[in-house]
Coordinates of N, CA and C in Angstrom, one line a residue:
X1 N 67.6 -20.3 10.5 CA 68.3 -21.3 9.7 C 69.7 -21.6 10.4
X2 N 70.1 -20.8 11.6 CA 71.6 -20.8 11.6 C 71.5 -21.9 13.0
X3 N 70.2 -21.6 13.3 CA 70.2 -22.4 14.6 C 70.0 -24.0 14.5
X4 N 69.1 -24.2 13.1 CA 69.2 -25.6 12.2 C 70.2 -26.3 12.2
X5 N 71.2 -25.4 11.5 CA 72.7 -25.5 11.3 C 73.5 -26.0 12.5
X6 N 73.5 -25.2 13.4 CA 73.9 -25.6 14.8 C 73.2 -26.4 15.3
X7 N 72.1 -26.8 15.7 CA 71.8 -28.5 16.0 C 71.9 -29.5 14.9
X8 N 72.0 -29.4 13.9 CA 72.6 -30.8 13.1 C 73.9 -30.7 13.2
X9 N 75.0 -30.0 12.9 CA 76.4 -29.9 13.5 C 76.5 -30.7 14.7
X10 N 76.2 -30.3 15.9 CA 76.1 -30.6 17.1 C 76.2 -31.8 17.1
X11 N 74.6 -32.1 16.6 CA 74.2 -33.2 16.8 C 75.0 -34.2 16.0
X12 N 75.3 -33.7 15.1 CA 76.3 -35.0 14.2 C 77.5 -35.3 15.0
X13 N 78.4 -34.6 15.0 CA 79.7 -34.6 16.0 C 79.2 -35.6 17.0
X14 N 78.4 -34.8 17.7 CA 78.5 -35.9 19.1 C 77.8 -37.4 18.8
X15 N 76.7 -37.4 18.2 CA 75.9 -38.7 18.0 C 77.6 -39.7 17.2
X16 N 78.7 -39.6 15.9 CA 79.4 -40.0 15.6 C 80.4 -40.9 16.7
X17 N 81.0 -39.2 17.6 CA 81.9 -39.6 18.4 C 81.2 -40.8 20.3
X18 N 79.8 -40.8 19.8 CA 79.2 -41.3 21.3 C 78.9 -42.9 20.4
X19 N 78.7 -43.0 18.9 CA 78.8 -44.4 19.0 C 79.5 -45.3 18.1
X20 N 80.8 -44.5 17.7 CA 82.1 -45.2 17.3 C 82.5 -46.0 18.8
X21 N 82.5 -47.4 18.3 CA 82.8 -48.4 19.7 C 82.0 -48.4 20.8
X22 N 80.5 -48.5 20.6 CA 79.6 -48.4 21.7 C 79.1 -49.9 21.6
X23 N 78.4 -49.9 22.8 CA 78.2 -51.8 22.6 C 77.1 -52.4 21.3
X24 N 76.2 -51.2 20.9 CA 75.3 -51.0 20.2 C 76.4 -51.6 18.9
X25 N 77.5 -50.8 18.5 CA 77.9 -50.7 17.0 C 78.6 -51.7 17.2
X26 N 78.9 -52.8 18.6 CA 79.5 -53.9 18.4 C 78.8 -54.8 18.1
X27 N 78.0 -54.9 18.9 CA 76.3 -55.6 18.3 C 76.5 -55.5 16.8
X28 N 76.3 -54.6 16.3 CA 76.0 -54.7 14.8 C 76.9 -55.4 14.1
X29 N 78.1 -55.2 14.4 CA 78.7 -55.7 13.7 C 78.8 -57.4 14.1
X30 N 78.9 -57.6 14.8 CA 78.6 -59.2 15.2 C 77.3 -59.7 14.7
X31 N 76.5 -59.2 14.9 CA 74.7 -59.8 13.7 C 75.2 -60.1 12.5
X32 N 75.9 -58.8 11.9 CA 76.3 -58.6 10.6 C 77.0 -59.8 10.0
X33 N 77.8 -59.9 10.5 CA 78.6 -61.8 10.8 C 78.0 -62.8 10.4
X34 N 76.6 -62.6 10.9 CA 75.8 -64.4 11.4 C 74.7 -64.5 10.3
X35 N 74.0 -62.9 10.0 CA 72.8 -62.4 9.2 C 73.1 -61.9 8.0
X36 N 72.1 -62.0 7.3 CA 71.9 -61.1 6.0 C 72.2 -59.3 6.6
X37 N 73.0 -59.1 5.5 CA 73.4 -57.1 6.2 C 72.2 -56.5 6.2
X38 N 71.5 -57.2 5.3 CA 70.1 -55.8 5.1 C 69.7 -55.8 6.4
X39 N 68.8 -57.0 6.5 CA 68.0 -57.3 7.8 C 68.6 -56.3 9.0
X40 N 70.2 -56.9 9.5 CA 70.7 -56.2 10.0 C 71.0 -54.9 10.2
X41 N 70.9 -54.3 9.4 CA 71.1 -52.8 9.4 C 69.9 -52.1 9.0
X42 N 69.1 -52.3 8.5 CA 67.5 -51.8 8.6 C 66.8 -52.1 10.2
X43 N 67.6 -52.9 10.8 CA 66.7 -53.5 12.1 C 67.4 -51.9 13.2
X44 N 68.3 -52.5 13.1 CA 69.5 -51.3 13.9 C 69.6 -49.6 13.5
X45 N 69.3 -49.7 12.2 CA 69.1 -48.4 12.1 C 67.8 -48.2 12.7
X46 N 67.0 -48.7 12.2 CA 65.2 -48.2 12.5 C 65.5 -48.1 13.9
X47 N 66.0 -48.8 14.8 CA 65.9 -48.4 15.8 C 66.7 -47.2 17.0
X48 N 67.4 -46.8 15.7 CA 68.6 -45.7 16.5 C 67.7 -44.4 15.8
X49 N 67.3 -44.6 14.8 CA 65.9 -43.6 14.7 C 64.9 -43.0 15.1
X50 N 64.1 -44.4 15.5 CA 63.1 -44.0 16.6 C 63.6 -43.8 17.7
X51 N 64.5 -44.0 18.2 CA 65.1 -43.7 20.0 C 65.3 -42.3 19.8
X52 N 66.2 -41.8 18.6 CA 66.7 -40.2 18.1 C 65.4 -39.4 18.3
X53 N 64.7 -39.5 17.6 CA 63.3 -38.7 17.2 C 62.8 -39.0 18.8
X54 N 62.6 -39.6 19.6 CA 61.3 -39.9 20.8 C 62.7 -38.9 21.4
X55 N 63.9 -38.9 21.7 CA 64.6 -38.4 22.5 C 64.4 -36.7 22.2
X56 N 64.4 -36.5 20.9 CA 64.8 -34.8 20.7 C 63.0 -34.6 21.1
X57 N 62.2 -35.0 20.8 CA 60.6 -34.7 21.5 C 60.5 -34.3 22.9
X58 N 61.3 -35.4 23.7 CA 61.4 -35.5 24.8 C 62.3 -33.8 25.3
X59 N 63.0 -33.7 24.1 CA 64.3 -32.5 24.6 C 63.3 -30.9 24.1
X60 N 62.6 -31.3 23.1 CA 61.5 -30.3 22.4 C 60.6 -29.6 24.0
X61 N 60.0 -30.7 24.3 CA 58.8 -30.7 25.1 C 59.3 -30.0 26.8
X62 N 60.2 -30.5 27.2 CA 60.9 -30.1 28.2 C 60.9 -28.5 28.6
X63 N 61.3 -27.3 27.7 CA 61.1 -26.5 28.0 C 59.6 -25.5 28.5
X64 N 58.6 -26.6 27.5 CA 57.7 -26.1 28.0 C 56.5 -26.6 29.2
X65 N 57.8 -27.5 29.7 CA 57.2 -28.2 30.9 C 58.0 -27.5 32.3
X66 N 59.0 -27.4 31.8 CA 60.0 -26.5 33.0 C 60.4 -25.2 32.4
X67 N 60.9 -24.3 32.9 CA 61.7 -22.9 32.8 C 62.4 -23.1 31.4
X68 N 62.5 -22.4 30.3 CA 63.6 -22.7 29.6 C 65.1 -22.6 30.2
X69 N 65.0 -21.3 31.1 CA 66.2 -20.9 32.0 C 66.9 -22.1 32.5
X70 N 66.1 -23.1 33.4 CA 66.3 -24.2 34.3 C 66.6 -25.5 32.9
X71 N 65.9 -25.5 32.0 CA 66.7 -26.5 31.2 C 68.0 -26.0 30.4
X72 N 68.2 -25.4 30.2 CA 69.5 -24.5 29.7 C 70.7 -24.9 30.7
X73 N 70.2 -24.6 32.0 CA 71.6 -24.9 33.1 C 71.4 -26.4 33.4
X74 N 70.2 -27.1 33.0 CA 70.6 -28.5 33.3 C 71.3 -29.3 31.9
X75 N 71.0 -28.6 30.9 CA 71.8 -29.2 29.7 C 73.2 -29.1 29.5
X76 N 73.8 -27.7 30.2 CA 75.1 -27.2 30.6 C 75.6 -28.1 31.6
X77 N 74.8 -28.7 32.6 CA 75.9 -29.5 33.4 C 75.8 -31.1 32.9
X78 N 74.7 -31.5 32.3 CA 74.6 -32.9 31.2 C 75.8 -32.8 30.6
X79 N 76.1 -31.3 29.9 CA 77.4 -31.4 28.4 C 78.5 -31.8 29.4
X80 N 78.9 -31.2 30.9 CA 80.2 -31.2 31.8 C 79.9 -32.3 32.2
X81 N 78.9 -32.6 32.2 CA 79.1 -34.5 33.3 C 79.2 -35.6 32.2
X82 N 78.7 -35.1 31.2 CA 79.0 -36.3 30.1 C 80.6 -36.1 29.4
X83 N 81.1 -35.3 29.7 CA 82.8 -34.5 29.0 C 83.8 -35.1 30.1
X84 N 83.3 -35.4 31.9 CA 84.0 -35.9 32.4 C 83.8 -37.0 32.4
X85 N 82.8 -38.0 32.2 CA 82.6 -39.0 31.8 C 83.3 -40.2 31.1
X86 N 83.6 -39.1 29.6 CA 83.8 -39.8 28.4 C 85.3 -39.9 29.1
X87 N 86.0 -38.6 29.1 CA 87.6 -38.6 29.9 C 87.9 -40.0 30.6
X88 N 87.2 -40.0 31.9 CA 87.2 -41.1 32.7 C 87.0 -42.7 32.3
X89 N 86.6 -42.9 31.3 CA 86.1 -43.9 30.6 C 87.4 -44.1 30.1
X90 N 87.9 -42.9 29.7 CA 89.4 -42.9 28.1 C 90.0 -43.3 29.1
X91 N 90.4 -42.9 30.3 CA 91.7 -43.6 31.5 C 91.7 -44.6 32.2
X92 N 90.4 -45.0 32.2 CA 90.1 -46.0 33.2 C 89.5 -47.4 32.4
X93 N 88.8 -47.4 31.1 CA 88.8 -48.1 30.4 C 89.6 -49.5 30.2
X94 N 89.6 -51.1 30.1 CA 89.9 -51.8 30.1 C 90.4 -52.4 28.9
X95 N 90.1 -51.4 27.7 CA 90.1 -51.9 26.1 C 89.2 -52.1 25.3
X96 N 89.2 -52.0 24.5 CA 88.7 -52.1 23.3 C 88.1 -53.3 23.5
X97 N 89.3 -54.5 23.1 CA 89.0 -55.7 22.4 C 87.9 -56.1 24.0
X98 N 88.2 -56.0 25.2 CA 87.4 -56.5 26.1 C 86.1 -56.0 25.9
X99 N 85.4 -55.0 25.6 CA 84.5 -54.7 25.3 C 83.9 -55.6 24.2
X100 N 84.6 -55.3 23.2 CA 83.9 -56.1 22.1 C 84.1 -57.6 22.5
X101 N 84.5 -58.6 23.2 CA 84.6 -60.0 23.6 C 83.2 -60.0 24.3
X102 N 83.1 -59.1 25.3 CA 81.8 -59.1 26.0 C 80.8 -59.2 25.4
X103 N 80.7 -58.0 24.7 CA 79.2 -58.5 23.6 C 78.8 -59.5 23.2
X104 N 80.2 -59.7 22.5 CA 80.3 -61.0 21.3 C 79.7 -62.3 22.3
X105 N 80.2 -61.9 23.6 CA 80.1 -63.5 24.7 C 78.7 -63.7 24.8
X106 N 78.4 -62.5 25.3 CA 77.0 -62.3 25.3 C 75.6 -62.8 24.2
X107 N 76.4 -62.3 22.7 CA 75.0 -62.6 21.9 C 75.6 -64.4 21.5
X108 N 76.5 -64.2 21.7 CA 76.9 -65.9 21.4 C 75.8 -66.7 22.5
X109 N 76.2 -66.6 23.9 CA 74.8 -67.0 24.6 C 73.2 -67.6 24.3
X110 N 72.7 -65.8 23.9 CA 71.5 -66.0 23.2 C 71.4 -66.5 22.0
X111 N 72.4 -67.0 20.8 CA 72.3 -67.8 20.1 C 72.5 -69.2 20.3
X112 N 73.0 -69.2 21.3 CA 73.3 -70.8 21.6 C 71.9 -71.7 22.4
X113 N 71.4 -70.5 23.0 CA 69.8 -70.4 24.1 C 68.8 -70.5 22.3
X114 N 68.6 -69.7 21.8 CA 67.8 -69.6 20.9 C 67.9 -71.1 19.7
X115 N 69.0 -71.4 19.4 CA 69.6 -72.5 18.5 C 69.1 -74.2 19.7
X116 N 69.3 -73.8 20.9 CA 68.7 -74.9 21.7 C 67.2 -75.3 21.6
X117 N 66.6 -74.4 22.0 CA 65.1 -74.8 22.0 C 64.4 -74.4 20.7
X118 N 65.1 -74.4 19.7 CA 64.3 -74.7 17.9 C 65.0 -76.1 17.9
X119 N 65.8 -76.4 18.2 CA 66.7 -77.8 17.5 C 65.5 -79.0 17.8
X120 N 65.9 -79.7 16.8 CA 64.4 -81.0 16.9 C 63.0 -80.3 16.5
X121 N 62.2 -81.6 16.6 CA 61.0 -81.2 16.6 C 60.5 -81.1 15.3
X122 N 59.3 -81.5 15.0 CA 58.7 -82.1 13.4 C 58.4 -81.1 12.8
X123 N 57.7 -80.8 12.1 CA 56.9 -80.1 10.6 C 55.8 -79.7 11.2
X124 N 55.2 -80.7 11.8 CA 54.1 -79.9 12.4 C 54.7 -79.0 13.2
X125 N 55.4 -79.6 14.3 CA 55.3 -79.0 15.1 C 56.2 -77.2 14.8
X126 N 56.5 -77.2 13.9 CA 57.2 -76.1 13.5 C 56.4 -74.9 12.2
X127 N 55.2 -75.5 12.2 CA 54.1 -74.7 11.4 C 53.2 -74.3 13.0
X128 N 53.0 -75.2 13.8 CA 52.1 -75.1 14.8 C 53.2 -73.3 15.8
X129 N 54.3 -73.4 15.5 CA 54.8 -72.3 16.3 C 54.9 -70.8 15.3
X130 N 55.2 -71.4 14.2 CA 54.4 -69.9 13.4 C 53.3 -69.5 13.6
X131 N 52.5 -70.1 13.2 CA 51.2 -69.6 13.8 C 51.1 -68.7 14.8
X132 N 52.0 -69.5 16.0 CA 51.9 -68.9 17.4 C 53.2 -67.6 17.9
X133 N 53.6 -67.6 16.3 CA 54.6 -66.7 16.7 C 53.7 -65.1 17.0
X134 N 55.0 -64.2 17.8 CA 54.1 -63.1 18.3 C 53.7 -62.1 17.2
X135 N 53.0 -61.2 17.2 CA 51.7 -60.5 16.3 C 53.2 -59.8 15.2
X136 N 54.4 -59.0 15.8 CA 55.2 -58.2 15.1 C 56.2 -59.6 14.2
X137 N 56.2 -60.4 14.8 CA 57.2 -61.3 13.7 C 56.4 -61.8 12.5
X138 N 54.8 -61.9 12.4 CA 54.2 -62.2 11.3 C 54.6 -61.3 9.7
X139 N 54.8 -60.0 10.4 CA 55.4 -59.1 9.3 C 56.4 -58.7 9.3
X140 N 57.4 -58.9 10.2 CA 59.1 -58.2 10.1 C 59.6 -59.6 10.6
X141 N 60.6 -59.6 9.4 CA 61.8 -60.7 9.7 C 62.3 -60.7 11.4
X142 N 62.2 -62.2 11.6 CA 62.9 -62.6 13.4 C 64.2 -61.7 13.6
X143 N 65.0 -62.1 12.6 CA 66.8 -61.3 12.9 C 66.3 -59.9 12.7
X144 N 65.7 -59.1 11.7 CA 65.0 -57.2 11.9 C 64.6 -57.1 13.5
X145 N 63.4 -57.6 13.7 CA 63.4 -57.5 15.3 C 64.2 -57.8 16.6
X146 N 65.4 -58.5 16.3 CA 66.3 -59.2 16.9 C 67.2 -57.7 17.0
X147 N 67.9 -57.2 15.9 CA 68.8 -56.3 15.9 C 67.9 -55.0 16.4
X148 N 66.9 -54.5 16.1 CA 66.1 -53.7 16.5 C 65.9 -53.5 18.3
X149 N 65.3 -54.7 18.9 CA 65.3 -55.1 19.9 C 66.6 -54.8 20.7
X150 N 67.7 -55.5 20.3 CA 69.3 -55.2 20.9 C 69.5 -54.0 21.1
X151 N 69.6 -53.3 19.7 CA 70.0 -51.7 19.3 C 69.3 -51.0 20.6
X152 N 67.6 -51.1 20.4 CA 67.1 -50.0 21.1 C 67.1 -50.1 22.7
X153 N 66.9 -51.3 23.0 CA 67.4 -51.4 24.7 C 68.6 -51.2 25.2
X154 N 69.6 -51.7 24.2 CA 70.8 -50.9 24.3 C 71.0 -49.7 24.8
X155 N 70.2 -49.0 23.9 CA 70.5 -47.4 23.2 C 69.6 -46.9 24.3
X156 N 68.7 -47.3 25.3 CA 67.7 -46.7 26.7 C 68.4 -46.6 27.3
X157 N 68.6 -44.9 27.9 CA 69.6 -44.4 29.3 C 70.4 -44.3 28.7
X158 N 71.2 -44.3 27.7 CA 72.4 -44.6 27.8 C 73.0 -42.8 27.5
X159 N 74.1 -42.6 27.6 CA 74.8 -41.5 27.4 C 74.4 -40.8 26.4
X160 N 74.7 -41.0 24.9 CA 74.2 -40.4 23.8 C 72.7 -40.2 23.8
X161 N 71.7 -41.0 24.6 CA 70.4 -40.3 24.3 C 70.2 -39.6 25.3
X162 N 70.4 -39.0 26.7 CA 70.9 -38.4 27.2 C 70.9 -36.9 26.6
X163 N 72.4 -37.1 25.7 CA 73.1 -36.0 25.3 C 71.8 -35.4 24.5
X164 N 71.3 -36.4 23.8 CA 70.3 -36.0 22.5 C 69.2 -35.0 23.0
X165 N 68.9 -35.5 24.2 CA 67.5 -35.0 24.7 C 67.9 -33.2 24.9
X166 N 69.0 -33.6 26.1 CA 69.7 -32.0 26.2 C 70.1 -31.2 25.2
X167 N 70.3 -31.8 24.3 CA 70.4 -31.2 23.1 C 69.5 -30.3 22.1
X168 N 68.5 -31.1 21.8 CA 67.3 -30.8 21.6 C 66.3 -29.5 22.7
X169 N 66.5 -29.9 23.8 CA 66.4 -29.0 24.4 C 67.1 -27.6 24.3
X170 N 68.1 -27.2 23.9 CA 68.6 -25.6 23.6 C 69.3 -25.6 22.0
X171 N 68.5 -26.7 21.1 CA 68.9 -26.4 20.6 C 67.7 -26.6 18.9
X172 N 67.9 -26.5 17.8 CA 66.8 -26.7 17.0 C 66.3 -28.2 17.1
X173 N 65.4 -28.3 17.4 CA 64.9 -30.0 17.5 C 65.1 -30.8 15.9
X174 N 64.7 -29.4 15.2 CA 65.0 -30.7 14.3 C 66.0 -31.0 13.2
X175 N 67.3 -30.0 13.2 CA 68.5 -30.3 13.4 C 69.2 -31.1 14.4
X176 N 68.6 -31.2 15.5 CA 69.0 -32.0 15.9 C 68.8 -33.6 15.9
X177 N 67.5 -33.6 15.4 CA 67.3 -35.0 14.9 C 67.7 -35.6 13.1
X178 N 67.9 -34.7 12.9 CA 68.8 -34.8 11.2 C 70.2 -35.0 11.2
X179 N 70.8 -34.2 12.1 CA 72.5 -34.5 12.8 C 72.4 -36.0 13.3
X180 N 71.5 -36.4 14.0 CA 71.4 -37.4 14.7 C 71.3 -38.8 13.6
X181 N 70.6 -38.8 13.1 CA 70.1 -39.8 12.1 C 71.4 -40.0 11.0
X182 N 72.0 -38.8 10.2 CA 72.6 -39.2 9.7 C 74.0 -39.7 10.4
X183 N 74.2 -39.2 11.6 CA 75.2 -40.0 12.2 C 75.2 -41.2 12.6
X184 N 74.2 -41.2 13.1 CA 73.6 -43.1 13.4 C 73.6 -44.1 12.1
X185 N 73.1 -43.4 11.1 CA 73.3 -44.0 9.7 C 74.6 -44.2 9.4
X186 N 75.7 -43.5 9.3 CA 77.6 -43.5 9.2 C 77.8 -44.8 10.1
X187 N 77.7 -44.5 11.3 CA 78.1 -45.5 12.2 C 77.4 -46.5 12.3
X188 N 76.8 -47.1 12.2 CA 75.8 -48.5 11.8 C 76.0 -49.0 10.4
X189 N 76.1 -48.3 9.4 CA 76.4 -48.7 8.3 C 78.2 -49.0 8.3
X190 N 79.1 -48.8 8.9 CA 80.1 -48.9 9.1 C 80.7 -49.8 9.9
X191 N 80.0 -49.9 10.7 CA 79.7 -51.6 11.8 C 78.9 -52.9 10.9
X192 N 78.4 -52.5 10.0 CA 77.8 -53.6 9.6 C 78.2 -54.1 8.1
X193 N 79.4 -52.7 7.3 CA 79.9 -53.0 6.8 C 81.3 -54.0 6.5
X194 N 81.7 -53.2 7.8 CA 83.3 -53.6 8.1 C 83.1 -54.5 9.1
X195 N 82.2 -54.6 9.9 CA 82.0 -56.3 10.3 C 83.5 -56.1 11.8
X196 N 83.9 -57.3 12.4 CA 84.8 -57.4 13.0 C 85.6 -56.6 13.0
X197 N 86.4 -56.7 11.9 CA 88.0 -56.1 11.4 C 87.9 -55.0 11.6
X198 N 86.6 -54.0 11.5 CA 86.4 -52.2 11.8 C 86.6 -52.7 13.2
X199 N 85.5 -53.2 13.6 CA 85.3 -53.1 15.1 C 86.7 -53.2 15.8
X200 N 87.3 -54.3 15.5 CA 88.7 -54.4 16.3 C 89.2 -53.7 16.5
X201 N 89.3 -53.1 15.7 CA 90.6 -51.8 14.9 C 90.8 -50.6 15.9
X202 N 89.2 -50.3 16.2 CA 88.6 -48.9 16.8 C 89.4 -48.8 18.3
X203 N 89.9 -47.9 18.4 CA 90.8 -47.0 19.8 C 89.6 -46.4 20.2
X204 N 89.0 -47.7 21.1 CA 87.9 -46.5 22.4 C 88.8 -45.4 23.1
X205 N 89.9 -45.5 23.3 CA 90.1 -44.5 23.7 C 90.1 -43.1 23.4
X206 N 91.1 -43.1 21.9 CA 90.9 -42.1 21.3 C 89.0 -41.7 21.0
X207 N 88.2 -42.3 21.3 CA 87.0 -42.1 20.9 C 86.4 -41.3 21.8
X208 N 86.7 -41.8 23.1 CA 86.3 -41.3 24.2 C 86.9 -39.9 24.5
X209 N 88.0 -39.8 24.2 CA 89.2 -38.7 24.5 C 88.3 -37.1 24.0
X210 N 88.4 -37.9 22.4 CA 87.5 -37.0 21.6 C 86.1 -36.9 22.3
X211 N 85.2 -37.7 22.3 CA 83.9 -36.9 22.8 C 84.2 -36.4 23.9
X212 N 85.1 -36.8 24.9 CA 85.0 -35.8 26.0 C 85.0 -34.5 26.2
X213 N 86.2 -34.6 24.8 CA 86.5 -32.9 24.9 C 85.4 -32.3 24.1
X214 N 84.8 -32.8 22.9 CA 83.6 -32.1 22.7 C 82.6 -32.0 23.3
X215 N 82.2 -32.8 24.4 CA 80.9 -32.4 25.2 C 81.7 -31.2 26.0
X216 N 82.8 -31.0 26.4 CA 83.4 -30.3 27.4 C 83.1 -28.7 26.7
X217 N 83.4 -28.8 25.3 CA 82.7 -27.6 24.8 C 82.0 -27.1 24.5
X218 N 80.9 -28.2 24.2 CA 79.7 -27.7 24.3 C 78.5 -27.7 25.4
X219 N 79.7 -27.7 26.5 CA 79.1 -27.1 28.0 C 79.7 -26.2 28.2
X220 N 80.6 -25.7 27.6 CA 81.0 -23.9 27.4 C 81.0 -23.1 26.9
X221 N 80.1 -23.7 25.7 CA 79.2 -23.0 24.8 C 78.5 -22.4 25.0
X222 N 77.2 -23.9 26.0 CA 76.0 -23.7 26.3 C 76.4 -22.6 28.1
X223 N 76.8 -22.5 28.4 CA 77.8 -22.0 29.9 C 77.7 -20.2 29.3
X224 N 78.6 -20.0 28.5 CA 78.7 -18.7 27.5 C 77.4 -18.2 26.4
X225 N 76.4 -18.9 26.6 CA 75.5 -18.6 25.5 C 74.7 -17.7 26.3
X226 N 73.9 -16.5 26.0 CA 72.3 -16.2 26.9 C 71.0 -17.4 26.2
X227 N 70.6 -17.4 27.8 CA 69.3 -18.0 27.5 C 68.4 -17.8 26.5
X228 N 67.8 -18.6 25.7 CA 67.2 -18.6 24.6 C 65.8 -17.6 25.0
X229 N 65.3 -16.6 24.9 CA 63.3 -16.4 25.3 C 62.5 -17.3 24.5

């Protein structure tokens, strides 16, 4: 039970602190803007979900594909390379608001691309492309798959799933995917509530500062812990 405890802990802390101001929760909150919230945040969550769960699998399975010993010391230097990471990011960083302009420039783009080639064009011809739309839009709303889509390629490689996997690896899988989820849920529901005005607001740096020093600990944890048998 205690070890439950200690990968949802974990995993909450860090999943919070890795996507307060990540481009993912700027995303959201910019959809949030343009879309219905539900769509939007059912799309974005579902998809910080499924990335959570396939990552702690991936972190489950690992041991029993290599050494537990050998994933232990590779998860201890994941926690120190992601703690210098975050640091480096906190000093070297360009800001907040540039980050969030970027996105925004970005999905502005693909709305202006997407709003281009629907514009015109008859009744027929706009029943004839339903039809032809692809097999997963017949059942889930375009903007669900749109935020879904963003969120989760986003969310591929990136740091926090990363963390997750190593996580899951020394630690209860499935605390760690319950820490996980409900933190993805806080932060996505908080981007898509507070819209802009949160988003602006948010000090990546202080964000970064903070996860750095938490991953930094819990590569000293895992550094000071004996290997699991």
């Amino acid at each position: 039970m205690s070890s439950v405890v200690q990968g949802f802990t974990k995993s909450l802390a860090m999943t919070v602190l890795s996507e307060i101001g990540d481009k993912t929760f700027f995303a959201a909150a910019i959809l949030a803007m343009r879309h219905p919230r539900r769509l939007v945040l059912s799309g974005c969550l579902g998809a910080l979900i499924v990335m959570t769960i396939l990552s702690a699998v991936v972190g489950w399975a690992a041991p029993n594909l290599i050494s537990r010993k050998l994933t232990h010391h590779i998860t201890t230097v994941l926690f120190f390379g992601f703690g210098l990471w975050s640091l480096w990011d906190a000093f070297s960083d360009g800001g907040e608001a540039e980050e969030f302009e970027e996105v925004e420039k970005k999905l502005n783009a693909d709305f202006k691309a997407n709003a281009g080639a629907t514009k015109g064009g008859s009744k027929a011809d706009d029943e004839f492309k339903k039809q032809r739309r692809p097999f997963l839009s017949q059942f889930f709303s375009p903007i669900f798959l749109k935020a879904f889509s963003i969120t989760f390629f986003g969310e591929w490689g990136d740091k926090s799933q990363l963390a997750t996997i190593g996580l899951a690896a020394d630690e209860n899988p499935f605390g760690v995917v319950l820490g996980g989820i409900i933190g993805q849920a806080l932060c996505t529901t908080a981007a898509v509530v507070g819209g802009k005005s949160l988003a602006s607001q948010i000090s990546e740096k202080i964000v970064a500062l903070s996860g750095g020093v938490l991953f930094i600990v819990f590569g000293v944890q895992s550094f000071l812990s004996p290997v699991k048998s």
